[in-house]
PDB file of C-alpha atoms in Angstrom:
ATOM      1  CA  UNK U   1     121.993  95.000 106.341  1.00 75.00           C
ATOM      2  CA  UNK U   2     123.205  98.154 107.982  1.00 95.00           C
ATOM      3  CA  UNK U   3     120.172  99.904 109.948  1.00 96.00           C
ATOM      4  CA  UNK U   4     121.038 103.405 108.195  1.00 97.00           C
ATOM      5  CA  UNK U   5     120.894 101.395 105.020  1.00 98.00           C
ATOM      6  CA  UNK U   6     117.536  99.735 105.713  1.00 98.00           C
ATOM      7  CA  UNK U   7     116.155 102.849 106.578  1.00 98.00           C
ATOM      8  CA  UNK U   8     116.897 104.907 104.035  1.00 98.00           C
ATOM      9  CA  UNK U   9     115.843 102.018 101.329  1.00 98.00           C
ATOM     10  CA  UNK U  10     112.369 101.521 103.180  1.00 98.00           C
ATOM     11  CA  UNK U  11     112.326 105.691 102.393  1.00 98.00           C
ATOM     12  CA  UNK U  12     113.092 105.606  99.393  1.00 98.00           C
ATOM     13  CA  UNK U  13     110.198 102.328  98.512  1.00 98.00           C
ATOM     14  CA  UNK U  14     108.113 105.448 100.239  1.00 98.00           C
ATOM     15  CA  UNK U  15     109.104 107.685  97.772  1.00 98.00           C
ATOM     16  CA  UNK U  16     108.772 105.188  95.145  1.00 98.00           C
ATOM     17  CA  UNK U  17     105.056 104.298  95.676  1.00 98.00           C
ATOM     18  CA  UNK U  18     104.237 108.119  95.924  1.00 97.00           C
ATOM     19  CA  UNK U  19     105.845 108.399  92.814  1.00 98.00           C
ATOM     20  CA  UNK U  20     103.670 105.872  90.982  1.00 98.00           C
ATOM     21  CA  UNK U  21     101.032 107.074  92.346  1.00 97.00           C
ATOM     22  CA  UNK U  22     101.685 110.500  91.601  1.00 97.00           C
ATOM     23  CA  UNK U  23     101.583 109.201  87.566  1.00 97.00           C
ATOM     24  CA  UNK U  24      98.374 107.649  88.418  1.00 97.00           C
ATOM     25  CA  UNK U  25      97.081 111.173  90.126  1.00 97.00           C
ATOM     26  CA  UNK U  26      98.213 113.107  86.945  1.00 97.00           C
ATOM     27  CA  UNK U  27      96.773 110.669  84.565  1.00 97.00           C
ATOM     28  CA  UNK U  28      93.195 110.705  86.449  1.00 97.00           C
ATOM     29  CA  UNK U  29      93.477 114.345  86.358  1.00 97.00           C
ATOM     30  CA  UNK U  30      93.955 115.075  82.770  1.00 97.00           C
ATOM     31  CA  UNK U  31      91.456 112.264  81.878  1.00 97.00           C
ATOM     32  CA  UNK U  32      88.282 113.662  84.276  1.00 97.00           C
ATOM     33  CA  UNK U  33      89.211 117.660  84.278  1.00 97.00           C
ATOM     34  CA  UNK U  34      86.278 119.046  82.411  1.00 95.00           C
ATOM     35  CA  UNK U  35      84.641 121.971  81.527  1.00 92.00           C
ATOM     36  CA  UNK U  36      86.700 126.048  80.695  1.00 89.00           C
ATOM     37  CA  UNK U  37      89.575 123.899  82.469  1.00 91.00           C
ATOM     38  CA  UNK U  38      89.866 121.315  80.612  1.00 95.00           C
ATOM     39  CA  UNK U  39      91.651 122.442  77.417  1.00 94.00           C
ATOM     40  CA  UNK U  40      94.640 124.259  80.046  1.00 93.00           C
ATOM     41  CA  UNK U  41      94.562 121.407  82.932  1.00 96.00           C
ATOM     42  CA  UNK U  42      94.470 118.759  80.285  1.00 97.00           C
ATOM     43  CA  UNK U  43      98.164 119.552  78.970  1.00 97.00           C
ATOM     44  CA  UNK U  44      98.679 120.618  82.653  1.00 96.00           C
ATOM     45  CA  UNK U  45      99.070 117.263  84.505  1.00 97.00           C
ATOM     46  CA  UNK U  46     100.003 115.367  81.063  1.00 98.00           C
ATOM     47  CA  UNK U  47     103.297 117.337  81.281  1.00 96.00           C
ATOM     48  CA  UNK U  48     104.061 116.280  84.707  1.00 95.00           C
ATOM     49  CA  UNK U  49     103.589 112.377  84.309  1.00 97.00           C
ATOM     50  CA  UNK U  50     106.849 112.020  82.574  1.00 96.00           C
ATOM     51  CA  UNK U  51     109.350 113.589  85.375  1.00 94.00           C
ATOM     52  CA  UNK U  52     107.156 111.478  87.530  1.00 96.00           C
ATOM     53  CA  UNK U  53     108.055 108.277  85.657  1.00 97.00           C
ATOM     54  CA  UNK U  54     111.169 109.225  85.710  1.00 97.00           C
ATOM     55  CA  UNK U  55     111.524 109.300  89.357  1.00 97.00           C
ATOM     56  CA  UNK U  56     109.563 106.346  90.087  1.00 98.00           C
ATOM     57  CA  UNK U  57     111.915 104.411  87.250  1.00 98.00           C
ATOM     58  CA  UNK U  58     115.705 105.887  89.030  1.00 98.00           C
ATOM     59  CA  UNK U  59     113.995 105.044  92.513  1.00 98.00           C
ATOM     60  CA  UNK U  60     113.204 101.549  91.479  1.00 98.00           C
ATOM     61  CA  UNK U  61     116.195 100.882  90.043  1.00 98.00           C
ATOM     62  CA  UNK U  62     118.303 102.579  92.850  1.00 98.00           C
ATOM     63  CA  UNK U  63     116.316 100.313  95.515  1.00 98.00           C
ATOM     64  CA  UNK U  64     117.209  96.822  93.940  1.00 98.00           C
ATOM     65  CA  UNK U  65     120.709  98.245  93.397  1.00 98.00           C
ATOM     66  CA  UNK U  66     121.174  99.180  97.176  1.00 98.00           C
ATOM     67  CA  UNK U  67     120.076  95.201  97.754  1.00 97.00           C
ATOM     68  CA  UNK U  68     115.736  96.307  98.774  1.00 98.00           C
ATOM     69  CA  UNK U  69     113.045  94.956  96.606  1.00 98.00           C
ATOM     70  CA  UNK U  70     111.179  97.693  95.250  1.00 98.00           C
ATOM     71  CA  UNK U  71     107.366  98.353  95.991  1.00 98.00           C
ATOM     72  CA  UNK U  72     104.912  97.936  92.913  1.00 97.00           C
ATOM     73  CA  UNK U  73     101.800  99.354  94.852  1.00 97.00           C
ATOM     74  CA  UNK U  74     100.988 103.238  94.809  1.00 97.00           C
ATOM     75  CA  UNK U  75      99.648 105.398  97.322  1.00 93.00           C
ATOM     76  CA  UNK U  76      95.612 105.571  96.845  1.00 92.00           C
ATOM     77  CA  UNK U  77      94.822 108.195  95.019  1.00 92.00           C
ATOM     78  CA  UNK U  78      92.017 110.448  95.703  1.00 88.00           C
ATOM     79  CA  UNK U  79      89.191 111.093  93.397  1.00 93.00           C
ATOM     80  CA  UNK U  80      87.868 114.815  93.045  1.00 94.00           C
ATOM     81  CA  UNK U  81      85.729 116.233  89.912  1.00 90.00           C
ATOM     82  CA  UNK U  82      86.256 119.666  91.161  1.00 94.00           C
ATOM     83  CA  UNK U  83      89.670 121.416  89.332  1.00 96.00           C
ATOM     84  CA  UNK U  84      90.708 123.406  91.776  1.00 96.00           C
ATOM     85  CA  UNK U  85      90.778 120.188  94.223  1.00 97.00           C
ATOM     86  CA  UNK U  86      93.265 118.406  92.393  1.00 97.00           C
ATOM     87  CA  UNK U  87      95.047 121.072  91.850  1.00 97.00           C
ATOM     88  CA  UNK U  88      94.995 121.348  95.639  1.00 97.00           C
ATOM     89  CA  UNK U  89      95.816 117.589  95.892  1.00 96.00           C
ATOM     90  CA  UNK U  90      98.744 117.618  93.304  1.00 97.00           C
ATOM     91  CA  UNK U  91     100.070 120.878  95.368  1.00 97.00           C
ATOM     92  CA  UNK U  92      99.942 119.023  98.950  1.00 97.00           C
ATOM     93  CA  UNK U  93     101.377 115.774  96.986  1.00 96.00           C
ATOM     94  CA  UNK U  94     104.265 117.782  95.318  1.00 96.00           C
ATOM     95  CA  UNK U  95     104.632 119.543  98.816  1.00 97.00           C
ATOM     96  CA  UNK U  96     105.260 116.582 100.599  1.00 97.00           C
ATOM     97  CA  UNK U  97     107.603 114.720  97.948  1.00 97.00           C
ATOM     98  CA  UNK U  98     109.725 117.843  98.272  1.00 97.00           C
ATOM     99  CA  UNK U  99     110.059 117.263 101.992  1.00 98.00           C
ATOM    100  CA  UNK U 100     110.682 113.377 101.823  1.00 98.00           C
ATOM    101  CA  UNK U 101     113.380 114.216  99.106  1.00 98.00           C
ATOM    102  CA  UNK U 102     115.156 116.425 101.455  1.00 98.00           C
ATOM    103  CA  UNK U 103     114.934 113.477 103.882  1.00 98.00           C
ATOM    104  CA  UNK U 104     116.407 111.338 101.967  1.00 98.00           C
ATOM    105  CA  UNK U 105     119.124 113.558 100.412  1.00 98.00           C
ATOM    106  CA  UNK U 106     119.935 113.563 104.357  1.00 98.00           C
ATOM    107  CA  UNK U 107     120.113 110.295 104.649  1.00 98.00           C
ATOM    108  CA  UNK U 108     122.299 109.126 101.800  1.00 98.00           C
ATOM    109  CA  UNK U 109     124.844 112.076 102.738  1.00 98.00           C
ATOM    110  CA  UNK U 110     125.293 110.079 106.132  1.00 97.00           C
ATOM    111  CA  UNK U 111     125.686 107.356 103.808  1.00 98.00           C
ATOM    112  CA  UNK U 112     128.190 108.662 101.582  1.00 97.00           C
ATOM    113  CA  UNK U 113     126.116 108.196  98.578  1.00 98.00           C
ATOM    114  CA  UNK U 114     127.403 110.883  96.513  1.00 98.00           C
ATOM    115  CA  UNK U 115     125.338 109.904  93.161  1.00 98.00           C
ATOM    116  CA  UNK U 116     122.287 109.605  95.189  1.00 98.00           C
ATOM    117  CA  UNK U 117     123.083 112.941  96.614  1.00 98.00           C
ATOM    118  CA  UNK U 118     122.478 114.409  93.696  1.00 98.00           C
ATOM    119  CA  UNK U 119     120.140 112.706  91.712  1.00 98.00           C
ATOM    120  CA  UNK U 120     117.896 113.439  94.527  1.00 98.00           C
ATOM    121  CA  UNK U 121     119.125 117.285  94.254  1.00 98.00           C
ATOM    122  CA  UNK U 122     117.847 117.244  90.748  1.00 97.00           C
ATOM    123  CA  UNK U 123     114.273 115.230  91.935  1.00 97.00           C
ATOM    124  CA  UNK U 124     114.574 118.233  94.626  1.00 98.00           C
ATOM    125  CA  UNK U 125     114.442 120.856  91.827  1.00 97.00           C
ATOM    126  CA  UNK U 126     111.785 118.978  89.388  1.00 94.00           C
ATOM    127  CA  UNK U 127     109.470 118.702  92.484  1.00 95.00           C
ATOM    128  CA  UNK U 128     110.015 122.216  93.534  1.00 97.00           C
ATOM    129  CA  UNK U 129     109.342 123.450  89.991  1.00 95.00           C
ATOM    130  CA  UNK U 130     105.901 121.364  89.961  1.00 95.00           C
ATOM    131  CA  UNK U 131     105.162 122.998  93.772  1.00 96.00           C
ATOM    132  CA  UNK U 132     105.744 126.338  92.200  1.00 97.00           C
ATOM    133  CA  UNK U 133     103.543 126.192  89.158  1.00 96.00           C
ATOM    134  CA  UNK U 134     100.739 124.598  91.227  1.00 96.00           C
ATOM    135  CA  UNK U 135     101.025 127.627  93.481  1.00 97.00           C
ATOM    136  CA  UNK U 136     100.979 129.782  90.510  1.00 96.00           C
ATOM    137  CA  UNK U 137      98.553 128.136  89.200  1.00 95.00           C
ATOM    138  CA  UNK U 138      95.883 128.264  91.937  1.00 96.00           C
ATOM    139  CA  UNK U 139      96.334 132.021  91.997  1.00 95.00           C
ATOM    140  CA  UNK U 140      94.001 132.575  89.308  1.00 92.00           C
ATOM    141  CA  UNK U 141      90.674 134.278  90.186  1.00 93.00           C
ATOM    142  CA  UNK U 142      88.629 131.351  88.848  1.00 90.00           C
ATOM    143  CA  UNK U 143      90.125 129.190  91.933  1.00 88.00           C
ATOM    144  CA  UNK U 144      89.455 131.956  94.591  1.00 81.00           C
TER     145      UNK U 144
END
């Protein structure tokens, strides 16, 4: 297998394992927020586990199809009680999934994978949209 190839597959099984646990992260979040944040964080993170299967679902998919087997393990998640930590630790997660994205929109352009291209242009602008209500979010006085 072409080294450019390998590379960007063993990014993308990266990508893939932050992804599941990213659905993990959310779920864990909704289930244990507590307290006046509960009935907004609740609804919160359950809204964001369904791009995040999403991802984790094309990813998978788009591994075994480029000839990689795809990983079935997350990243650990961390466990916090206190809201404005995960919010902190879904806005550092989102953060750096935006950055690997770019990555490995880089990488398949080398390639000449135009469909990759831009399904990971689209992953770009769910994961930027996440980043930017997770910023918003942690704005409020109660977080300061």
């Amino acid at each position: 297998m072409d080294k450019m190839l390998q590379e960007l597959i063993n990014g993308l099984n990266e990508d893939l394992a932050g992804e599941y646990t990213a659905v993990i992260q959310y779920n864990y979040y909704a289930t244990t927020v507590s307290g006046l944040n509960y009935q907004i964080l609740k609804p919160f993170f359950e809204a964001e586990i369904p791009d995040e299967l999403g991802h984790a679902a094309y990813l998978s998919e788009k591994i075994a199809n480029l000839g990689g087997e795809p990983v079935t393990a997350p990243v650990p998640v961390s466990k916090v009680a206190d809201a404005k930590a995960m919010l902190e630790n879904a806005r550092k997660a989102e953060a750096d999934t935006l950055e690997n994205y770019q990555i490995r929109r880089s990488q398949a352009q080398e390639l000449g994978m135009i469909e990759l291209v831009v399904k990971l242009e689209d992953m770009i602008a769910d994961e930027q949209n996440h980043l930017e209500k997770l910023t918003k979010t942690l704005k409020d006085p109660i977080f300061s």
